[in-house]
PDB file of C-alpha atoms in Angstrom:
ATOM      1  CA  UNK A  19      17.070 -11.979  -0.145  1.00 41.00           C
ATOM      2  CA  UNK A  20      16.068 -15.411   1.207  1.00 44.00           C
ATOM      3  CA  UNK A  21      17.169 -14.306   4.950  1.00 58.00           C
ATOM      4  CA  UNK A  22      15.326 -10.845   4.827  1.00 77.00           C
ATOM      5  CA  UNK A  23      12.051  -9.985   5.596  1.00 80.00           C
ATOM      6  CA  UNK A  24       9.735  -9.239   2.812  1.00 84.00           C
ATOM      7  CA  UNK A  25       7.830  -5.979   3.151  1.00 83.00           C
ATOM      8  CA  UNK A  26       3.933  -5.881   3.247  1.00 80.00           C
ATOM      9  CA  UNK A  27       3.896  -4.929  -0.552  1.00 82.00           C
ATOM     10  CA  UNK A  28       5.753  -8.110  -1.650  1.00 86.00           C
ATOM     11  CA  UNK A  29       4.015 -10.460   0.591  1.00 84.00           C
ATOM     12  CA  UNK A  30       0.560  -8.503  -0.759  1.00 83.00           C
ATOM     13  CA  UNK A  31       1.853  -9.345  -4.204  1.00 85.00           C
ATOM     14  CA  UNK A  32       2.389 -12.845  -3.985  1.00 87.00           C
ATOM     15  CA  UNK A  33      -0.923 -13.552  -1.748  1.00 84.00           C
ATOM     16  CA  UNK A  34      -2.556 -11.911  -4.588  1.00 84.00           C
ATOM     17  CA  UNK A  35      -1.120 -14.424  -7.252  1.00 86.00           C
ATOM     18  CA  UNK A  36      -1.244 -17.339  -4.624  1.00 84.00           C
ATOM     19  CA  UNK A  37      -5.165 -15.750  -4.435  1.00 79.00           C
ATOM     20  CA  UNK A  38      -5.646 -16.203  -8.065  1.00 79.00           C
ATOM     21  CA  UNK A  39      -3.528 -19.483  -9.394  1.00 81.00           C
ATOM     22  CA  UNK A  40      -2.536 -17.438 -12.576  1.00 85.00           C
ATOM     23  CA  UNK A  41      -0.283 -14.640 -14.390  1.00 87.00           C
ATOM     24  CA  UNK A  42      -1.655 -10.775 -13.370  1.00 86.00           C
ATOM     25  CA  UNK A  43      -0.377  -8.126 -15.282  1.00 88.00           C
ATOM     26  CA  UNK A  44       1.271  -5.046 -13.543  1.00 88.00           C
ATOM     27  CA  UNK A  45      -1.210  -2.481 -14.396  1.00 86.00           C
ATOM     28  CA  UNK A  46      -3.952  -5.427 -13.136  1.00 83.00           C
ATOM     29  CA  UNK A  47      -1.971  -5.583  -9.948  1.00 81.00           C
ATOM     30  CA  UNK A  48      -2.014  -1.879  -9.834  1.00 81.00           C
ATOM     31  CA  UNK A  49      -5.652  -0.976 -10.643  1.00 79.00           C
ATOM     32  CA  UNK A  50      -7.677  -3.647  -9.006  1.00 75.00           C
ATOM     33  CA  UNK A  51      -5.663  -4.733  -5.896  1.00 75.00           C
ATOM     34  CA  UNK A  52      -3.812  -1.078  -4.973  1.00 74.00           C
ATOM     35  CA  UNK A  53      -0.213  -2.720  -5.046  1.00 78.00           C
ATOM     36  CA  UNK A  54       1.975  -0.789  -7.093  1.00 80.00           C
ATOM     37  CA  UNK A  55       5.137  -3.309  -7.555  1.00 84.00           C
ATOM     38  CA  UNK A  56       8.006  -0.529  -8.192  1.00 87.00           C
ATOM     39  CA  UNK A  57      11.262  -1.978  -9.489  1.00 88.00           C
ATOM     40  CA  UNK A  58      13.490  -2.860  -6.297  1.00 91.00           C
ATOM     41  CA  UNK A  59      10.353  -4.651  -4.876  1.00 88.00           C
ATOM     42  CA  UNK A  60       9.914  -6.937  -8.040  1.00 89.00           C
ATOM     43  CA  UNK A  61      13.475  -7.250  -8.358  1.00 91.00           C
ATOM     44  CA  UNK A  62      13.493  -8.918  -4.919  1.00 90.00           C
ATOM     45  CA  UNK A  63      11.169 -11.511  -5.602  1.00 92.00           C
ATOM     46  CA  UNK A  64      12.290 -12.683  -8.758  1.00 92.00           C
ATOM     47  CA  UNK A  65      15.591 -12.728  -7.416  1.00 93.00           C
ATOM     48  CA  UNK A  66      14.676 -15.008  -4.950  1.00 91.00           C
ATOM     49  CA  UNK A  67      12.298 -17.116  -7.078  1.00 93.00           C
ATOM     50  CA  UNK A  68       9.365 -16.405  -5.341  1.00 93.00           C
ATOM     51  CA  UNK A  69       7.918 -15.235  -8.652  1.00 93.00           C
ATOM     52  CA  UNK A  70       8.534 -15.178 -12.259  1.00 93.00           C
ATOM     53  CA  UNK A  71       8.445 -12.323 -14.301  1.00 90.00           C
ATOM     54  CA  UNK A  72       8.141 -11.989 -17.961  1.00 90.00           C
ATOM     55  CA  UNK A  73       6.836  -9.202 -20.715  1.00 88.00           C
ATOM     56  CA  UNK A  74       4.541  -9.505 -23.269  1.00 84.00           C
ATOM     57  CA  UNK A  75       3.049  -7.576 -25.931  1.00 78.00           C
ATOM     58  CA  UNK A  76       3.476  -3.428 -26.000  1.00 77.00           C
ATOM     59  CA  UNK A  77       5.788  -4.302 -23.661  1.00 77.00           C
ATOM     60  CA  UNK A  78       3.784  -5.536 -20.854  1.00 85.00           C
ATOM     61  CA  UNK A  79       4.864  -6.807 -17.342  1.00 89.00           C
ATOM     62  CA  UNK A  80       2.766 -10.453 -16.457  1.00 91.00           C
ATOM     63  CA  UNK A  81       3.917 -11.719 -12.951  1.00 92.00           C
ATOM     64  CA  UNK A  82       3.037 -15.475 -11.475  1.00 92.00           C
ATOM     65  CA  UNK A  83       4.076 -16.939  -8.381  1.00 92.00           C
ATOM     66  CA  UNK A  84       6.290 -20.008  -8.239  1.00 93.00           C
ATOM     67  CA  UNK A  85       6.199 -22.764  -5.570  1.00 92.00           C
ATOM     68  CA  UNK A  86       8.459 -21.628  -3.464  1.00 92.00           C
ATOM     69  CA  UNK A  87       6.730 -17.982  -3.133  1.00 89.00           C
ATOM     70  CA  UNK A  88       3.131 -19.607  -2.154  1.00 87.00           C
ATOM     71  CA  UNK A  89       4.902 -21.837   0.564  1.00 88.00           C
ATOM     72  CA  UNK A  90       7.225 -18.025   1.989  1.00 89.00           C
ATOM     73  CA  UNK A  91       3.863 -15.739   1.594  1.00 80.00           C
ATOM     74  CA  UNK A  92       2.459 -18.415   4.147  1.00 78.00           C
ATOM     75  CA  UNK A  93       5.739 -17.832   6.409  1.00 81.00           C
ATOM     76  CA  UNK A  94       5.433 -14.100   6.005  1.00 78.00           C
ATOM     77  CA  UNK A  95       1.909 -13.835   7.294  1.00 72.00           C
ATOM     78  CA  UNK A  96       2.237 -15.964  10.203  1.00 71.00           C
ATOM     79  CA  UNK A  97       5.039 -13.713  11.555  1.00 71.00           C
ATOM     80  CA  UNK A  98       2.999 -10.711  11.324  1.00 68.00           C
ATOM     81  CA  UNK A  99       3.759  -8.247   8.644  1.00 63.00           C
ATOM     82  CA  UNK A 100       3.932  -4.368   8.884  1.00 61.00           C
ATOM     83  CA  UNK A 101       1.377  -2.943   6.682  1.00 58.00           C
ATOM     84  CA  UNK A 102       0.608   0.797   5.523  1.00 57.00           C
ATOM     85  CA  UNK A 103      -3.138   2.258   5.178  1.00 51.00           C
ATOM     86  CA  UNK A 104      -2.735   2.122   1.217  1.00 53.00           C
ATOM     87  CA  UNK A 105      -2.191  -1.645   0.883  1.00 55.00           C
ATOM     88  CA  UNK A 106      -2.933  -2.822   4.685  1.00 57.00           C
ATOM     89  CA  UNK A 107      -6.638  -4.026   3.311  1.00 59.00           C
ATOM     90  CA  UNK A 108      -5.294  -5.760   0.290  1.00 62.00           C
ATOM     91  CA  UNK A 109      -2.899  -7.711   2.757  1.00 64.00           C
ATOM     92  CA  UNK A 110      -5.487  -8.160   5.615  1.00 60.00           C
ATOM     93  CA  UNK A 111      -8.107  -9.774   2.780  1.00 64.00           C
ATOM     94  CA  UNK A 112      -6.014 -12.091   1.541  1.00 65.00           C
ATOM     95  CA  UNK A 113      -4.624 -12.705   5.206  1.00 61.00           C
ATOM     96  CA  UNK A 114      -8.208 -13.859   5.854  1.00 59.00           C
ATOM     97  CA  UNK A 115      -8.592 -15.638   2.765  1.00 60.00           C
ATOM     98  CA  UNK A 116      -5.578 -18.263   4.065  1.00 56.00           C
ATOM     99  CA  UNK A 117      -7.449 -18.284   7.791  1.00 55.00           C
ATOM    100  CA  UNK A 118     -10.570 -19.648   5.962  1.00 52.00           C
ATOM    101  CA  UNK A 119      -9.326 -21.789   3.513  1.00 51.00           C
ATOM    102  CA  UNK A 120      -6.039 -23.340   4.756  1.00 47.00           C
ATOM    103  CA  UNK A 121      -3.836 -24.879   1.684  1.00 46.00           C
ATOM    104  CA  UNK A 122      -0.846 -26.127   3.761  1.00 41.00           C
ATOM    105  CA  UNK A 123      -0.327 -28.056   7.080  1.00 40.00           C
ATOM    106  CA  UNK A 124       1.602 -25.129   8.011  1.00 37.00           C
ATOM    107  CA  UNK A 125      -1.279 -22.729   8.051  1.00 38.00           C
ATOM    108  CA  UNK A 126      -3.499 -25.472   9.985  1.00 36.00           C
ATOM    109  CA  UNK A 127      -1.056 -26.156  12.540  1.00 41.00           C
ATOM    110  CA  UNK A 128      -0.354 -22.226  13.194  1.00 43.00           C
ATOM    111  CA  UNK A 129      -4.128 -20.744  13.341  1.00 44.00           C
ATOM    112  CA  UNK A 130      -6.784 -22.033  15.358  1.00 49.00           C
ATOM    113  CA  UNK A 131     -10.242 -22.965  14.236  1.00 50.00           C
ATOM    114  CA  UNK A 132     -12.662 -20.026  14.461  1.00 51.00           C
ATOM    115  CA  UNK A 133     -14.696 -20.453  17.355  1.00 51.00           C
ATOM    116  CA  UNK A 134     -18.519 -21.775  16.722  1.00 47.00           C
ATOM    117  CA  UNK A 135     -20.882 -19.474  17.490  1.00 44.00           C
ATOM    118  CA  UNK A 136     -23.408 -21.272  20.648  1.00 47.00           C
ATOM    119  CA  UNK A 137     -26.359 -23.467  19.871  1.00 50.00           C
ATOM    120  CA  UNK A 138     -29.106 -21.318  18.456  1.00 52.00           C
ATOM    121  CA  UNK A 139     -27.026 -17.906  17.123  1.00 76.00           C
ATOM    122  CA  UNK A 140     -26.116 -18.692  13.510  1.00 90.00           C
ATOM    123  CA  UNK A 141     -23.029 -16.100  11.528  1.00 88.00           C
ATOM    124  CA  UNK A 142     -25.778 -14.457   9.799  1.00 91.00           C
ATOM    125  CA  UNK A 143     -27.672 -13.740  13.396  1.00 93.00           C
ATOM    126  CA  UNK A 144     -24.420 -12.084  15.115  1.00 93.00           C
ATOM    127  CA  UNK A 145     -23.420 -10.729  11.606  1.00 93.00           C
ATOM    128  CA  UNK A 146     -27.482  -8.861  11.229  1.00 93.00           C
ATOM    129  CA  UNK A 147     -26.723  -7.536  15.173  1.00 94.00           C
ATOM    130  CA  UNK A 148     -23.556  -5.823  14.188  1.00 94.00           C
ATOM    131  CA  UNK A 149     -26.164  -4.483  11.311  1.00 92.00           C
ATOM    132  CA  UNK A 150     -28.349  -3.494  14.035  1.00 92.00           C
ATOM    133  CA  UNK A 151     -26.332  -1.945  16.289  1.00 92.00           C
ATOM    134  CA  UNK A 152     -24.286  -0.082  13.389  1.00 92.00           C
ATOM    135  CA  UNK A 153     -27.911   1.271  12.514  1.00 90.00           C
ATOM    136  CA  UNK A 154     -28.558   2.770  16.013  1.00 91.00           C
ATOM    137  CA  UNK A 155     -25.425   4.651  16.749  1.00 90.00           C
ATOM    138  CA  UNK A 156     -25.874   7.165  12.985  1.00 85.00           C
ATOM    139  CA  UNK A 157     -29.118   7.032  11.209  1.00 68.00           C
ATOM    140  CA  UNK A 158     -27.809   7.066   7.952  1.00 71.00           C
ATOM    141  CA  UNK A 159     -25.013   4.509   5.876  1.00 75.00           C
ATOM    142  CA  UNK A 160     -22.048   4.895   5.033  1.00 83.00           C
ATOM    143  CA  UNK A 161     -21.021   6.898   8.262  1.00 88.00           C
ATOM    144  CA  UNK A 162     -17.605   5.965  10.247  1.00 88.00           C
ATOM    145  CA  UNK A 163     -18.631   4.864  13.466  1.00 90.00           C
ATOM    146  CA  UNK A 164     -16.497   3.772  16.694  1.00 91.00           C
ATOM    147  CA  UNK A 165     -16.220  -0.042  17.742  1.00 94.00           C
ATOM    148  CA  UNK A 166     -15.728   1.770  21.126  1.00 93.00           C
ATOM    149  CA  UNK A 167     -19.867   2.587  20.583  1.00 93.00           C
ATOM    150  CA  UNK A 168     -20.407  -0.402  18.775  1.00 94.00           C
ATOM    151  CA  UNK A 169     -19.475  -3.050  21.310  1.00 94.00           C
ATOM    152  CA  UNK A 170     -21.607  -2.221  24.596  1.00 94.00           C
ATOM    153  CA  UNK A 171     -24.894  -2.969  22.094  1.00 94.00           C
ATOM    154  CA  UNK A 172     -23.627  -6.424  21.071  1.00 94.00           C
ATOM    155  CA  UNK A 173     -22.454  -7.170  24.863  1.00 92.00           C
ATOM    156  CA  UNK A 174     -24.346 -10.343  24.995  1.00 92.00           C
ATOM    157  CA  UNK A 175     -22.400 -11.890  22.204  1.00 92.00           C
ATOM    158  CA  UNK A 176     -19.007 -13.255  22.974  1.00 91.00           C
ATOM    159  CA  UNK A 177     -16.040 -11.014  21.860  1.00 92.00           C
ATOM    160  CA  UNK A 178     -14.893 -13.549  19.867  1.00 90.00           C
ATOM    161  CA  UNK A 179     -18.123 -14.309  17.719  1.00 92.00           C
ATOM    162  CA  UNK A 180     -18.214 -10.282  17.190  1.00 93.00           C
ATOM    163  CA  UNK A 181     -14.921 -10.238  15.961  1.00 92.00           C
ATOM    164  CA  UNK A 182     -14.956 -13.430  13.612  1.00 91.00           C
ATOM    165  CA  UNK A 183     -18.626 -12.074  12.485  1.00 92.00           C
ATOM    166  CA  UNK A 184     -16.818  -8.576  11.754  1.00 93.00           C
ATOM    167  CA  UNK A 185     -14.075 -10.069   9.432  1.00 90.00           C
ATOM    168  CA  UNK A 186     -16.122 -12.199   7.591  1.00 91.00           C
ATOM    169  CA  UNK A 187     -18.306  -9.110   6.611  1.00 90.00           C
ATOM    170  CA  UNK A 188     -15.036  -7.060   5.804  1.00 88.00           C
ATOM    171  CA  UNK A 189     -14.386 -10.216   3.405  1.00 86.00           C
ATOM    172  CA  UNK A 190     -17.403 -10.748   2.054  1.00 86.00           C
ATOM    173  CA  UNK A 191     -19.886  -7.895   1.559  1.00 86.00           C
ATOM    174  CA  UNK A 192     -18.321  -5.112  -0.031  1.00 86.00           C
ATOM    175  CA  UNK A 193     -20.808  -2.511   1.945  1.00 89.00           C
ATOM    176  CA  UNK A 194     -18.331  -3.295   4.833  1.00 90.00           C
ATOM    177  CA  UNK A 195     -15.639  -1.658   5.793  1.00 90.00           C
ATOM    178  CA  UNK A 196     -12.984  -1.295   8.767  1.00 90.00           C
ATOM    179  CA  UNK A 197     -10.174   0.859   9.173  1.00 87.00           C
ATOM    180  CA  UNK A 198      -7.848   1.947  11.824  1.00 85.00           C
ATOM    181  CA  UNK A 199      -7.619   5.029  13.427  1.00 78.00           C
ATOM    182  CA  UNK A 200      -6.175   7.844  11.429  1.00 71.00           C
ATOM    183  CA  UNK A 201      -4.172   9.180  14.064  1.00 73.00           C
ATOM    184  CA  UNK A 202      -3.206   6.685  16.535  1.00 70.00           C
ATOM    185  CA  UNK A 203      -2.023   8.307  19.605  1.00 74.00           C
ATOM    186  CA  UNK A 204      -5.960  10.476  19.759  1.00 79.00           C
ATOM    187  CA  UNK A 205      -7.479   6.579  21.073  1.00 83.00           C
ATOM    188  CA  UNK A 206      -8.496   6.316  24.591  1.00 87.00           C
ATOM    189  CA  UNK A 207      -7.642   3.041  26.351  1.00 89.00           C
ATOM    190  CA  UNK A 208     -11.174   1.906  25.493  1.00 90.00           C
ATOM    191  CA  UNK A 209     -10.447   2.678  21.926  1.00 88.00           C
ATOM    192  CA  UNK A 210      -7.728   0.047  21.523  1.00 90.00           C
ATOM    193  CA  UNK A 211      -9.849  -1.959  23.821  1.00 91.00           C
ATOM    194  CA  UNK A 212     -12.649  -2.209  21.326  1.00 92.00           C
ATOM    195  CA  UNK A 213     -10.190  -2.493  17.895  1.00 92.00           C
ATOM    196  CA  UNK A 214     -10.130  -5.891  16.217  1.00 92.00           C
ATOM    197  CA  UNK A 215      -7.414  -7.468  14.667  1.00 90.00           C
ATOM    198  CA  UNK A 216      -7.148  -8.014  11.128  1.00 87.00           C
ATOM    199  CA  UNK A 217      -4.016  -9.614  10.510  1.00 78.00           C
ATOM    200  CA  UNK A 218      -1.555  -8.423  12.954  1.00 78.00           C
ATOM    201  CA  UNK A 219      -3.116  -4.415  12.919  1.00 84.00           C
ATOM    202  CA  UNK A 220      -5.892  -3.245  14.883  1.00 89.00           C
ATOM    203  CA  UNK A 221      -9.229  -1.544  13.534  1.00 89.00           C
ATOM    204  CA  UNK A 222     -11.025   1.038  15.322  1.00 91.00           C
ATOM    205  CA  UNK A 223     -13.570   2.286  13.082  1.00 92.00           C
ATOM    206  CA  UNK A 224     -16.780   0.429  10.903  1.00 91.00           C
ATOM    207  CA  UNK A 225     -18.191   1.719   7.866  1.00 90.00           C
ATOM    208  CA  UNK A 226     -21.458  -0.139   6.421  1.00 91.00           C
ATOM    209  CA  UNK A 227     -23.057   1.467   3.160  1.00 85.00           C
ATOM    210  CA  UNK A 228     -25.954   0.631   1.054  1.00 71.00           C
ATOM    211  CA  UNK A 229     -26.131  -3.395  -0.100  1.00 66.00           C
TER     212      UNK A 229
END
């Protein structure tokens, strides 16, 4: 187990506990992060000692992570990580979480530092023109929307500050949200030239409902 890769709902599963810094219950890990850890995927990781596993009352499954899962989650994300749609936002959250707050000298040494936005255009600025511009292309919320449309009304921001200023709104407001394409091969090649990257997949479409 310690030479193979881990797939995206085992790596999910021990960002989550890394996330957290305590025991989660299955049917926790189930209802409130979408990761439904079947039997062969637990099986690996305890296996390996990347996390423990023990039951409690009625029978209950608690899982935590030990040591030497924290340091391989960190390994797992930095290669990149094949996700599906059903836990791909679960990983790419937690993916983020590790960008912003770096715990090892592995993960400092491997991302670079989010670039500052210039003198005079704070987050909140580029994060209200995304607003903005969301606002103009459907009159309503809570509408799917293009970043093809999105990103010819921000084109005086940097690409970089729009894309740093879109993932910290997929992490922090909950109104956000960003998806990929449901069917891949329909994009243009200004639809994958407008996607941003959330950990290694790229999102084509912005949703942004009521605060």
């Amino acid at each position: 187990m310690s030479e193979e890769r881990l797939t995206y709902r085992q790596v999910a599963a021990l960002l989550v506990l890394k996330e957290l810094g305590t025991a989660v219950g299955h049917k926790d890990l189930k209802e409130n992060w979408g990761l439904d850890l079947d039997a062969k995927n637990r099986a690996g990781l305890v296996d390996a000692k990347l996390i423990e596993s023990e039951k409690r009352e009625r029978g209950t499954i608690w899982y935590s992570v030990t040591p030497d899962g924290e340091e391989r989650a960190l390994e797992e994300v930095q290669k990149g990580v094949a996700v599906t749609s059903r836990s791909g936002k679960t990983l790419a959250l937690l993916y983020l979480r590790t960008l912003l707050r770096p715990e090892t000298p592995v993960a400092v040494e491997s991302v670079p530092e989010p670039v500052a936005a210039p003198a005079g255009r704070t987050d909140d600025e580029v994060e209200d023109r995304i607003r903005e511009a969301y606002a103009k292309i459907t009159p309503g919320v809570g509408e799917w929307v293009s970043l093809t449309k999105l990103r010819p009304l921000l084109s005086d921001i940097d690409r970089s500050e729009q894309d740093n200023a879109l993932r910290r709104m997929l992490l922090n407001a909950p109104e956000v949200h960003i998806l990929a394409a449901a069917i891949v091969g329909h994009l243009s090649p200004e639809d994958h030239a407008a996607a941003v990257m959330i950990g290694n997949e790229p999102n084509h479409q912005l949703r942004i409902g009521a605060r």
